[in-house]
Amino acid sequence: QVRLVESGGGSVQAGGSLRLSCAASGFIVSDWPMGWVRQGEGNERVAVAGIVRDGNTAYDDSVKDRFTISRDNNKNVLYLQMNNLKPEDSGTYYCAADEAHGMFASQVLFWLIRGMNWWGQGTAVSVSS
């Protein structure tokens, strides 16, 4: 049974940091492409960051140099380290995974929006100015 459980959201002031975690079960995080999608108040969805099997990563331009996606194979957890947070980073962050084989980093953001097969319940992030 595949399950994704996010945690780590909260409220911070602009310039602050948060680290989101996505605990995975039913598969090994290094075996599947995974990523994070943010849904804003207007229900707009942004593929924030993704990582594929070989460890290559991809980021939305709005978070490059501020966010880092990583995974801990021993703990079977996906992370999103968010630094220098801005009010526009606010929203609900969802962790997603897919058993697709052969996905490249150049494709992962597209597939995060297109719809990966497995999703967590989301964790809310609020950044105040």
mmCIF file of C-alpha atoms in Angstrom:
data_model
loop_
_atom_site.group_PDB
_atom_site.id
_atom_site.type_symbol
_atom_site.label_atom_id
_atom_site.label_comp_id
_atom_site.label_asym_id
_atom_site.label_seq_id
_atom_site.Cartn_x
_atom_site.Cartn_y
_atom_site.Cartn_z
ATOM 1 C CA GLN A 1 0.000 0.000 0.000
ATOM 2 C CA VAL A 2 1.541 3.273 -1.143
ATOM 3 C CA ARG A 3 1.161 6.129 1.290
ATOM 4 C CA LEU A 4 2.612 9.629 1.460
ATOM 5 C CA VAL A 5 2.367 11.725 4.623
ATOM 6 C CA GLU A 6 3.555 15.336 4.617
ATOM 7 C CA SER A 7 4.583 17.367 7.640
ATOM 8 C CA GLY A 8 6.564 20.476 8.493
ATOM 9 C CA GLY A 9 4.250 23.226 7.315
ATOM 10 C CA GLY A 10 3.539 26.296 9.406
ATOM 11 C CA SER A 11 3.512 30.065 9.570
ATOM 12 C CA VAL A 12 6.679 32.104 9.166
ATOM 13 C CA GLN A 13 7.685 35.631 8.349
ATOM 14 C CA ALA A 14 9.207 36.538 5.029
ATOM 15 C CA GLY A 15 12.862 35.586 4.938
ATOM 16 C CA GLY A 16 12.335 32.617 7.207
ATOM 17 C CA SER A 17 12.832 28.917 6.530
ATOM 18 C CA LEU A 18 10.830 25.716 6.746
ATOM 19 C CA ARG A 19 11.608 22.107 5.937
ATOM 20 C CA LEU A 20 8.802 19.953 4.637
ATOM 21 C CA SER A 21 8.947 16.193 4.982
ATOM 22 C CA CYS A 22 7.106 13.482 3.078
ATOM 23 C CA ALA A 23 7.236 10.074 4.727
ATOM 24 C CA ALA A 24 6.734 7.361 2.139
ATOM 25 C CA SER A 25 5.611 3.773 2.562
ATOM 26 C CA GLY A 26 4.955 1.018 0.073
ATOM 27 C CA PHE A 27 7.954 1.904 -2.100
ATOM 28 C CA ILE A 28 11.515 3.173 -1.796
ATOM 29 C CA VAL A 29 11.865 6.914 -2.369
ATOM 30 C CA SER A 30 14.977 6.515 -4.501
ATOM 31 C CA ASP A 31 13.162 4.160 -6.887
ATOM 32 C CA TRP A 32 10.394 6.500 -8.036
ATOM 33 C CA PRO A 33 10.272 10.069 -9.338
ATOM 34 C CA MET A 34 8.827 12.355 -6.684
ATOM 35 C CA GLY A 35 8.166 16.001 -6.128
ATOM 36 C CA TRP A 36 6.270 18.835 -4.504
ATOM 37 C CA VAL A 37 3.303 20.778 -5.837
ATOM 38 C CA ARG A 38 1.982 23.980 -4.284
ATOM 39 C CA GLN A 39 -1.676 24.898 -4.510
ATOM 40 C CA GLY A 40 -2.461 28.521 -3.806
ATOM 41 C CA GLU A 41 -5.609 30.204 -2.535
ATOM 42 C CA GLY A 42 -6.878 30.620 -6.077
ATOM 43 C CA ASN A 43 -6.368 26.881 -6.636
ATOM 44 C CA GLU A 44 -3.512 27.541 -9.014
ATOM 45 C CA ARG A 45 -0.991 24.703 -8.922
ATOM 46 C CA VAL A 46 2.748 25.052 -9.302
ATOM 47 C CA ALA A 47 5.196 22.176 -9.588
ATOM 48 C CA VAL A 48 7.793 23.501 -7.204
ATOM 49 C CA ALA A 49 10.483 20.820 -7.299
ATOM 50 C CA GLY A 50 11.038 17.266 -8.473
ATOM 51 C CA ILE A 51 13.633 14.543 -8.195
ATOM 52 C CA VAL A 52 14.036 11.473 -10.348
ATOM 53 C CA ARG A 53 15.565 8.064 -9.819
ATOM 54 C CA ASP A 54 19.136 9.044 -10.708
ATOM 55 C CA GLY A 55 19.012 11.919 -8.231
ATOM 56 C CA ASN A 56 18.747 14.708 -10.754
ATOM 57 C CA THR A 57 16.442 17.520 -9.733
ATOM 58 C CA ALA A 58 14.314 20.244 -11.288
ATOM 59 C CA TYR A 59 12.869 23.444 -9.858
ATOM 60 C CA ASP A 60 10.356 26.063 -10.819
ATOM 61 C CA ASP A 61 12.177 29.284 -11.666
ATOM 62 C CA SER A 62 10.447 31.077 -8.797
ATOM 63 C CA VAL A 63 12.160 28.888 -6.171
ATOM 64 C CA LYS A 64 15.569 28.233 -7.711
ATOM 65 C CA ASP A 65 18.421 29.036 -5.313
ATOM 66 C CA ARG A 66 15.956 29.144 -2.399
ATOM 67 C CA PHE A 67 14.451 25.643 -2.247
ATOM 68 C CA THR A 68 16.230 22.295 -2.202
ATOM 69 C CA ILE A 69 14.617 18.919 -2.745
ATOM 70 C CA SER A 70 16.340 15.880 -1.291
ATOM 71 C CA ARG A 71 15.620 12.386 -0.040
ATOM 72 C CA ASP A 72 16.838 10.154 2.775
ATOM 73 C CA ASN A 73 16.806 6.559 1.649
ATOM 74 C CA ASN A 74 17.420 5.220 5.160
ATOM 75 C CA LYS A 75 14.380 7.015 6.547
ATOM 76 C CA ASN A 76 12.453 6.741 3.262
ATOM 77 C CA VAL A 77 11.583 10.424 3.394
ATOM 78 C CA LEU A 78 11.470 13.182 0.777
ATOM 79 C CA TYR A 79 12.319 16.699 1.921
ATOM 80 C CA LEU A 80 11.852 20.229 0.689
ATOM 81 C CA GLN A 81 14.110 22.757 2.373
ATOM 82 C CA MET A 82 12.652 26.218 1.842
ATOM 83 C CA ASN A 83 14.829 29.242 2.601
ATOM 84 C CA ASN A 84 14.253 32.964 2.190
ATOM 85 C CA LEU A 85 10.528 32.391 2.040
ATOM 86 C CA LYS A 86 8.289 34.963 0.359
ATOM 87 C CA PRO A 87 4.555 35.609 0.784
ATOM 88 C CA GLU A 88 3.958 34.197 -2.696
ATOM 89 C CA ASP A 89 5.309 30.846 -1.475
ATOM 90 C CA SER A 90 2.197 30.459 0.682
ATOM 91 C CA GLY A 91 -0.164 27.608 -0.054
ATOM 92 C CA THR A 92 -0.714 23.946 0.551
ATOM 93 C CA TYR A 93 2.228 21.768 -0.418
ATOM 94 C CA TYR A 94 1.548 18.272 -1.685
ATOM 95 C CA CYS A 95 4.041 15.468 -2.053
ATOM 96 C CA ALA A 96 3.617 13.248 -5.110
ATOM 97 C CA ALA A 97 5.174 10.085 -6.472
ATOM 98 C CA ASP A 98 4.808 7.873 -9.514
ATOM 99 C CA GLU A 99 6.028 4.425 -10.390
ATOM 100 C CA ALA A 100 6.866 5.495 -13.947
ATOM 101 C CA HIS A 101 10.204 4.260 -15.223
ATOM 102 C CA GLY A 102 12.716 6.254 -17.175
ATOM 103 C CA MET A 103 11.527 9.732 -16.237
ATOM 104 C CA PHE A 104 14.130 12.446 -16.727
ATOM 105 C CA ALA A 105 14.546 15.511 -14.526
ATOM 106 C CA SER A 106 13.499 17.629 -17.510
ATOM 107 C CA GLN A 107 10.100 15.897 -17.443
ATOM 108 C CA VAL A 108 9.315 15.679 -13.740
ATOM 109 C CA LEU A 109 7.764 19.141 -13.303
ATOM 110 C CA PHE A 110 5.462 18.477 -16.245
ATOM 111 C CA TRP A 111 4.327 15.168 -14.769
ATOM 112 C CA LEU A 112 3.787 16.693 -11.339
ATOM 113 C CA ILE A 113 1.197 18.984 -12.900
ATOM 114 C CA ARG A 114 -0.075 16.399 -15.375
ATOM 115 C CA GLY A 115 -0.846 14.126 -12.460
ATOM 116 C CA MET A 116 1.329 11.613 -10.708
ATOM 117 C CA ASN A 117 -0.399 8.535 -9.359
ATOM 118 C CA TRP A 118 0.160 8.989 -5.637
ATOM 119 C CA TRP A 119 -0.421 12.063 -3.485
ATOM 120 C CA GLY A 120 -0.240 13.026 0.157
ATOM 121 C CA GLN A 121 -2.841 14.991 2.063
ATOM 122 C CA GLY A 122 -0.888 18.252 1.981
ATOM 123 C CA THR A 123 0.715 20.550 4.523
ATOM 124 C CA ALA A 124 -0.052 24.271 4.734
ATOM 125 C CA VAL A 125 2.583 26.995 4.530
ATOM 126 C CA SER A 126 1.809 30.626 5.313
ATOM 127 C CA VAL A 127 4.403 33.351 4.818
ATOM 128 C CA SER A 128 3.622 36.822 6.129
ATOM 129 C CA SER A 129 5.296 40.002 4.948
#
